[in-house]
Amino acid sequence: MKLHNKKADEKILSIYLFVIYIFVTLGIVAGVLLFNGPNDVRGYESVILSDKIIDCITDQGEIKLNALEKNFNLLTECKFDFTDNTQKYNGEEQYSARIKIYNFKTNELKNTIEAGRIDFLNCLEGKKQPVCFTQELYVINGPNQYLLEILTATGKVGKNTK
Amino acid sequence: MKKQNKKATIGTTTTWVVATIIIFFLMIIFIYISFTWGNAEGLFEGSNKLEPNRGFSEYHSTLSEQMLLALLKTDFKGKLLKDIIEEGSDETKGENFKPIKKDVNYILEHVKILNDEYENYGWSLFITYNAVDFKDKFFANTPYSFGKPKIFDLIIPNRASANNQQSSRDCSLVYLKNSEVKLCQLD
């Protein structure tokens, strides 16, 4: 009789333990997913890059004169590093930017500045494609008025999409 | 027999209580490790940085800030917009701004908002004279606006216009003498 009771207790205990194990496992899985889940922040990265570009090539609403020069190097002038030095990309460029500077009144294209992976700038639709962000900005330089069209793209497809 | 049963129940209950305590502490340890790890990876620091100015915060946008400054420095009919605003007052605003309205509107309407999410938005510039009255916080003159018109008196930042409320985003603000000049994207 004593042995029989002991067996019954073990049965209840093991079911209970299994329930607890499931809860703990779910907790751990949820925690891991929360930290390493599908947090695709490439859109934000493109926005931040675009803002940094504006911050670099404009000052108090005026475009810096050297940005209008054909040989303007965005990476050196703005001290940008578009390479991703993580193990996955091993120094490969994962960002891209294109700035088109138009004369505001005549719509004439004054300069195009490109940097990084130009193939990212095709901005194709799809989850496995780089994420693009475009914005327009009105700036001046003395009496001249300009329209900037800034397109930024962030790759890192393998790192952000599963 | 009864006594033995009681003993077994006590034993089981004790096991449950102990197991719960162990699990509770295990959870605490896991959460602590996750938090420390997340901190080391920089997951928590500057979470606001992930929301630079797109749809989350009404103010502080590099784009609108630079554009507002450019507008204020733009020459309209031989005078900078900044000077026209500073020379004006609430009484003379209509008369002062009328000759330049078309040119200012042209600029604001030609700078497109290319974000699909905000395709209905347009740039709007408000000039409010004596905007801050310290005696009566709620008192403010009606602003003079360029660009996309303000339809409703109540502008709710970052809200959809579903409830008949016009939403605004990407705003920048400057104070010039007795006026408040605000550039926003309006729905």
Short mmCIF file of C-alpha atoms in Angstrom, two decimals:
data_model
loop_
_atom_site.label_atom_id
_atom_site.label_comp_id
_atom_site.label_asym_id
_atom_site.label_seq_id
_atom_site.Cartn_x
_atom_site.Cartn_y
_atom_site.Cartn_z
CA MET A 1 0.00 0.00 0.00
CA LYS A 2 2.82 2.29 0.89
CA LEU A 3 4.53 1.58 -2.43
CA HIS A 4 1.29 2.21 -4.35
CA ASN A 5 0.81 5.68 -2.79
CA LYS A 6 4.38 6.64 -3.59
CA LYS A 7 3.85 5.72 -7.24
CA ALA A 8 0.71 7.88 -7.45
CA ASP A 9 2.56 10.87 -5.99
CA GLU A 10 5.33 10.55 -8.53
CA LYS A 11 2.79 10.55 -11.35
CA ILE A 12 1.26 13.87 -10.21
CA LEU A 13 4.67 15.35 -9.62
CA SER A 14 5.97 14.43 -13.07
CA ILE A 15 2.95 16.03 -14.83
CA TYR A 16 3.44 19.13 -12.75
CA LEU A 17 7.12 19.19 -13.56
CA PHE A 18 6.40 18.81 -17.25
CA VAL A 19 4.06 21.80 -17.12
CA ILE A 20 6.76 23.82 -15.36
CA TYR A 21 9.40 22.71 -17.89
CA ILE A 22 7.12 23.82 -20.73
CA PHE A 23 6.58 27.21 -19.09
CA VAL A 24 10.28 27.73 -18.50
CA THR A 25 11.11 26.64 -22.06
CA LEU A 26 8.50 28.99 -23.48
CA GLY A 27 9.90 31.77 -21.32
CA ILE A 28 13.43 31.19 -22.60
CA VAL A 29 12.28 30.91 -26.23
CA ALA A 30 10.23 34.10 -25.89
CA GLY A 31 13.22 35.87 -24.34
CA VAL A 32 15.57 34.78 -27.10
CA LEU A 33 13.06 35.74 -29.80
CA LEU A 34 12.56 39.11 -28.16
CA PHE A 35 16.27 39.88 -28.32
CA ASN A 36 17.24 38.15 -31.52
CA GLY A 37 13.91 38.02 -33.30
CA PRO A 38 12.84 39.74 -36.49
CA ASN A 39 13.90 43.24 -35.42
CA ASP A 40 14.59 44.61 -38.87
CA VAL A 41 15.88 48.11 -38.23
CA ARG A 42 17.28 48.73 -41.71
CA GLY A 43 14.55 51.26 -42.43
CA TYR A 44 15.66 53.27 -39.41
CA GLU A 45 19.28 52.94 -40.45
CA SER A 46 18.44 54.43 -43.85
CA VAL A 47 16.57 57.30 -42.18
CA ILE A 48 19.44 57.98 -39.80
CA LEU A 49 21.95 57.90 -42.66
CA SER A 50 19.81 60.36 -44.61
CA ASP A 51 19.68 62.73 -41.64
CA LYS A 52 23.44 62.45 -41.15
CA ILE A 53 23.95 63.34 -44.80
CA ILE A 54 21.74 66.45 -44.43
CA ASP A 55 23.64 67.35 -41.28
CA CYS A 56 26.93 67.01 -43.14
CA ILE A 57 26.25 68.83 -46.39
CA THR A 58 24.08 71.66 -45.07
CA ASP A 59 24.68 74.29 -42.44
CA GLN A 60 22.02 76.69 -41.17
CA GLY A 61 19.86 75.97 -44.19
CA GLU A 62 22.68 76.53 -46.67
CA ILE A 63 24.28 73.84 -48.78
CA LYS A 64 28.06 73.63 -48.46
CA LEU A 65 29.68 74.85 -51.65
CA ASN A 66 31.94 71.83 -52.09
CA ALA A 67 28.86 69.59 -52.32
CA LEU A 68 28.20 71.20 -55.69
CA GLU A 69 31.59 70.10 -57.01
CA LYS A 70 31.67 67.06 -59.29
CA ASN A 71 34.46 65.35 -57.33
CA PHE A 72 32.75 65.66 -53.94
CA ASN A 73 33.52 62.54 -51.93
CA LEU A 74 30.74 61.87 -49.45
CA LEU A 75 32.65 59.24 -47.49
CA THR A 76 35.71 61.36 -46.80
CA GLU A 77 33.93 64.71 -46.44
CA CYS A 78 31.34 63.38 -44.01
CA LYS A 79 33.64 60.79 -42.40
CA PHE A 80 31.26 57.94 -43.19
CA ASP A 81 32.30 54.31 -43.14
CA PHE A 82 29.86 52.20 -45.14
CA THR A 83 31.61 48.90 -44.45
CA ASP A 84 30.23 46.27 -42.14
CA ASN A 85 33.05 44.67 -40.25
CA THR A 86 31.03 41.94 -38.59
CA GLN A 87 31.93 38.34 -39.37
CA LYS A 88 28.97 37.98 -41.73
CA TYR A 89 30.06 40.68 -44.14
CA ASN A 90 33.76 40.90 -43.36
CA GLY A 91 34.31 44.50 -44.39
CA GLU A 92 31.84 44.51 -47.29
CA GLU A 93 29.91 47.76 -47.90
CA GLN A 94 26.32 47.48 -46.72
CA TYR A 95 25.08 51.05 -47.14
CA SER A 96 24.55 53.29 -50.09
CA ALA A 97 23.59 56.89 -50.77
CA ARG A 98 22.75 59.04 -53.76
CA ILE A 99 22.24 62.79 -53.53
CA LYS A 100 20.85 64.66 -56.49
CA ILE A 101 21.15 68.42 -56.36
CA TYR A 102 18.72 70.35 -58.57
CA ASN A 103 18.38 74.02 -59.26
CA PHE A 104 15.06 74.75 -57.57
CA LYS A 105 13.82 77.21 -60.18
CA THR A 106 14.95 75.54 -63.39
CA ASN A 107 14.90 71.92 -62.19
CA GLU A 108 18.34 71.50 -63.79
CA LEU A 109 20.44 68.72 -62.25
CA LYS A 110 23.53 70.42 -60.83
CA ASN A 111 25.32 67.46 -59.27
CA THR A 112 24.91 63.80 -58.38
CA ILE A 113 26.84 62.38 -55.47
CA GLU A 114 26.98 58.63 -55.01
CA ALA A 115 28.68 56.53 -52.37
CA GLY A 116 28.67 52.92 -51.24
CA ARG A 117 27.00 49.98 -52.96
CA ILE A 118 25.39 51.50 -56.04
CA ASP A 119 23.50 48.27 -56.80
CA PHE A 120 21.47 48.83 -53.60
CA LEU A 121 20.01 52.01 -55.09
CA ASN A 122 17.74 50.08 -57.48
CA CYS A 123 15.36 49.87 -54.52
CA LEU A 124 13.54 46.74 -55.59
CA GLU A 125 10.50 45.63 -53.65
CA GLY A 126 10.78 42.57 -51.48
CA LYS A 127 11.83 41.34 -48.09
CA LYS A 128 15.20 40.13 -49.34
CA GLN A 129 16.12 43.50 -50.83
CA PRO A 130 17.94 46.47 -49.32
CA VAL A 131 15.69 48.98 -47.58
CA CYS A 132 15.57 52.42 -49.20
CA PHE A 133 14.55 55.81 -47.91
CA THR A 134 14.09 58.97 -49.96
CA GLN A 135 13.51 62.54 -48.92
CA GLU A 136 13.56 65.95 -50.52
CA LEU A 137 14.90 69.11 -49.02
CA TYR A 138 14.92 72.78 -49.95
CA VAL A 139 18.20 74.59 -49.29
CA ILE A 140 19.89 77.75 -50.45
CA ASN A 141 23.33 79.11 -51.07
CA GLY A 142 23.31 82.87 -51.21
CA PRO A 143 20.72 83.83 -53.78
CA ASN A 144 20.66 80.33 -55.30
CA GLN A 145 17.93 77.89 -54.38
CA TYR A 146 18.41 74.12 -54.54
CA LEU A 147 16.36 71.01 -54.15
CA LEU A 148 18.15 68.00 -52.69
CA GLU A 149 16.87 64.52 -53.33
CA ILE A 150 18.52 62.12 -50.94
CA LEU A 151 18.22 58.37 -51.40
CA THR A 152 19.77 56.04 -48.86
CA ALA A 153 19.77 52.24 -48.77
CA THR A 154 20.77 49.69 -46.18
CA GLY A 155 21.60 46.14 -47.21
CA LYS A 156 22.46 43.63 -44.50
CA VAL A 157 19.77 41.35 -45.90
CA GLY A 158 21.20 38.14 -44.45
CA LYS A 159 21.54 39.66 -41.02
CA ASN A 160 18.04 41.12 -40.82
CA THR A 161 15.80 38.76 -42.73
CA LYS A 162 15.30 35.08 -42.16
CA MET B 1 -3.24 4.73 6.39
CA LYS B 2 -4.71 8.22 6.94
CA LYS B 3 -1.50 9.38 8.56
CA GLN B 4 0.55 8.02 5.67
CA ASN B 5 -1.67 9.85 3.17
CA LYS B 6 -1.26 13.10 5.06
CA LYS B 7 2.50 12.65 5.00
CA ALA B 8 2.46 12.11 1.26
CA THR B 9 0.35 15.24 0.74
CA ILE B 10 2.69 17.30 2.88
CA GLY B 11 5.62 15.89 0.93
CA THR B 12 4.05 16.74 -2.41
CA THR B 13 3.11 20.25 -1.31
CA THR B 14 6.63 20.87 -0.02
CA THR B 15 8.06 19.72 -3.34
CA TRP B 16 5.73 22.06 -5.23
CA VAL B 17 6.61 25.02 -3.02
CA VAL B 18 10.34 24.36 -3.28
CA ALA B 19 10.06 23.85 -7.06
CA THR B 20 8.18 27.14 -7.43
CA ILE B 21 10.81 28.99 -5.44
CA ILE B 22 13.61 27.43 -7.52
CA ILE B 23 11.81 28.30 -10.77
CA PHE B 24 11.20 31.84 -9.57
CA PHE B 25 14.88 32.34 -8.82
CA LEU B 26 15.86 30.69 -12.11
CA MET B 27 13.61 33.15 -13.95
CA ILE B 28 15.17 36.07 -12.08
CA ILE B 29 18.65 34.81 -13.00
CA PHE B 30 17.65 34.39 -16.68
CA ILE B 31 16.11 37.87 -16.84
CA TYR B 32 19.19 39.35 -15.20
CA ILE B 33 21.53 37.57 -17.65
CA SER B 34 19.39 38.63 -20.63
CA PHE B 35 19.31 42.22 -19.43
CA THR B 36 23.07 42.32 -18.82
CA TRP B 37 23.71 40.72 -22.18
CA GLY B 38 21.32 43.10 -23.93
CA ASN B 39 23.02 46.06 -22.27
CA ALA B 40 26.43 44.83 -23.40
CA GLU B 41 25.12 44.56 -26.97
CA GLY B 42 23.68 48.06 -26.70
CA LEU B 43 20.09 46.89 -27.17
CA PHE B 44 18.65 49.23 -24.57
CA GLU B 45 20.79 52.30 -24.78
CA GLY B 46 19.37 55.20 -26.73
CA SER B 47 16.21 53.44 -27.80
CA ASN B 48 14.98 56.89 -28.85
CA LYS B 49 17.72 56.96 -31.46
CA LEU B 50 15.81 54.34 -33.35
CA GLU B 51 12.99 56.82 -33.71
CA PRO B 52 14.88 59.67 -35.27
CA ASN B 53 11.95 61.82 -36.26
CA ARG B 54 9.78 59.79 -38.55
CA GLY B 55 6.27 59.54 -37.21
CA PHE B 56 7.21 59.33 -33.59
CA SER B 57 8.23 62.76 -32.52
CA GLU B 58 6.64 65.97 -33.67
CA TYR B 59 9.76 68.01 -33.10
CA HIS B 60 13.43 67.79 -33.89
CA SER B 61 13.95 66.88 -37.47
CA THR B 62 17.16 67.69 -39.29
CA LEU B 63 15.19 67.91 -42.52
CA SER B 64 12.60 70.44 -41.35
CA GLU B 65 15.19 72.34 -39.31
CA GLN B 66 17.44 72.96 -42.32
CA MET B 67 14.48 73.67 -44.56
CA LEU B 68 13.01 76.21 -42.14
CA LEU B 69 16.34 78.01 -41.87
CA ALA B 70 16.68 78.01 -45.67
CA LEU B 71 13.18 79.48 -46.03
CA LEU B 72 13.88 82.22 -43.51
CA LYS B 73 17.03 83.15 -45.43
CA THR B 74 15.30 83.13 -48.81
CA ASP B 75 14.86 86.41 -50.59
CA PHE B 76 11.24 87.24 -51.44
CA LYS B 77 10.70 90.44 -53.42
CA GLY B 78 14.07 91.82 -52.28
CA LYS B 79 13.68 90.98 -48.59
CA LEU B 80 14.53 87.93 -46.52
CA LEU B 81 11.51 86.12 -45.13
CA LYS B 82 13.06 86.48 -41.67
CA ASP B 83 13.04 90.28 -41.98
CA ILE B 84 9.49 90.36 -43.34
CA ILE B 85 8.31 88.34 -40.34
CA GLU B 86 10.25 90.44 -37.84
CA GLU B 87 8.93 93.70 -39.24
CA GLY B 88 5.34 92.52 -39.11
CA SER B 89 2.79 92.20 -36.37
CA ASP B 90 -0.45 90.36 -35.79
CA GLU B 91 -2.40 93.32 -37.15
CA THR B 92 -0.33 93.69 -40.34
CA LYS B 93 0.40 90.03 -41.10
CA GLY B 94 -2.24 89.64 -43.82
CA GLU B 95 -1.03 92.72 -45.64
CA ASN B 96 2.68 91.85 -45.20
CA PHE B 97 2.50 88.26 -46.34
CA LYS B 98 0.04 88.63 -49.19
CA PRO B 99 2.65 89.70 -51.81
CA ILE B 100 4.96 86.75 -51.02
CA LYS B 101 2.33 84.09 -50.38
CA LYS B 102 2.48 82.69 -53.92
CA ASP B 103 6.29 82.34 -53.89
CA VAL B 104 6.43 80.75 -50.44
CA ASN B 105 3.62 78.37 -51.36
CA TYR B 106 5.48 77.43 -54.55
CA ILE B 107 8.51 76.30 -52.52
CA LEU B 108 6.47 74.39 -49.94
CA GLU B 109 4.36 72.65 -52.56
CA HIS B 110 7.32 71.63 -54.68
CA VAL B 111 9.25 69.86 -51.95
CA LYS B 112 7.65 66.44 -52.02
CA ILE B 113 7.22 64.09 -49.09
CA LEU B 114 8.29 60.84 -50.64
CA ASN B 115 7.57 58.50 -47.76
CA ASP B 116 4.67 56.25 -48.85
CA GLU B 117 3.32 56.17 -45.32
CA TYR B 118 2.86 59.95 -45.34
CA GLU B 119 1.95 60.53 -48.98
CA ASN B 120 -1.00 62.76 -48.02
CA TYR B 121 1.18 65.06 -45.99
CA GLY B 122 2.36 68.45 -47.18
CA TRP B 123 4.66 71.15 -45.85
CA SER B 124 3.07 73.99 -43.95
CA LEU B 125 4.62 77.11 -42.43
CA PHE B 126 2.86 78.89 -39.56
CA ILE B 127 3.70 82.30 -38.24
CA THR B 128 2.10 83.26 -34.95
CA TYR B 129 2.64 86.69 -33.45
CA ASN B 130 2.69 87.04 -29.67
CA ALA B 131 2.37 83.28 -29.45
CA VAL B 132 3.33 83.10 -25.80
CA ASP B 133 1.40 85.18 -23.35
CA PHE B 134 2.68 84.44 -19.88
CA LYS B 135 -0.38 85.86 -18.16
CA ASP B 136 -2.70 83.55 -20.02
CA LYS B 137 -0.96 80.46 -21.32
CA PHE B 138 -3.84 79.48 -23.54
CA PHE B 139 -4.05 82.74 -25.38
CA ALA B 140 -2.55 82.79 -28.83
CA ASN B 141 -3.25 84.72 -31.99
CA THR B 142 -4.38 82.90 -35.08
CA PRO B 143 -1.34 81.85 -37.07
CA TYR B 144 -0.77 82.94 -40.65
CA SER B 145 -0.07 79.88 -42.73
CA PHE B 146 1.69 79.11 -45.99
CA GLY B 147 1.62 75.82 -47.89
CA LYS B 148 -0.78 73.09 -46.91
CA PRO B 149 -3.63 74.74 -45.03
CA LYS B 150 -4.47 73.97 -41.49
CA ILE B 151 -8.04 72.67 -41.60
CA PHE B 152 -8.76 72.05 -37.97
CA ASP B 153 -7.88 74.14 -34.98
CA LEU B 154 -6.75 71.14 -33.08
CA ILE B 155 -3.61 69.58 -34.46
CA ILE B 156 -2.70 66.30 -32.86
CA PRO B 157 0.91 65.25 -33.32
CA ASN B 158 1.44 61.88 -34.94
CA ARG B 159 -2.16 60.76 -35.09
CA ALA B 160 -4.07 59.49 -38.04
CA SER B 161 -6.67 61.88 -39.33
CA ALA B 162 -9.41 59.32 -38.76
CA ASN B 163 -11.10 61.29 -36.00
CA ASN B 164 -11.37 64.52 -37.96
CA GLN B 165 -8.12 65.70 -36.47
CA GLN B 166 -5.29 66.92 -38.60
CA SER B 167 -2.01 65.32 -37.69
CA SER B 168 1.39 66.90 -37.91
CA ARG B 169 4.93 65.55 -37.96
CA ASP B 170 8.52 66.54 -38.62
CA CYS B 171 8.16 70.01 -37.13
CA SER B 172 10.79 72.62 -36.45
CA LEU B 173 10.31 75.83 -34.60
CA VAL B 174 12.12 79.16 -34.27
CA TYR B 175 11.28 82.30 -32.35
CA LEU B 176 11.88 85.63 -34.06
CA LYS B 177 11.35 88.71 -31.92
CA ASN B 178 7.61 88.56 -31.15
CA SER B 179 6.73 85.67 -33.39
CA GLU B 180 6.81 81.91 -33.45
CA VAL B 181 7.64 80.35 -36.83
CA LYS B 182 6.88 76.66 -37.23
CA LEU B 183 7.43 74.40 -40.21
CA CYS B 184 5.56 71.10 -40.16
CA GLN B 185 4.33 68.32 -42.37
CA LEU B 186 0.53 68.34 -42.17
CA ASP B 187 -1.87 65.58 -43.05
#
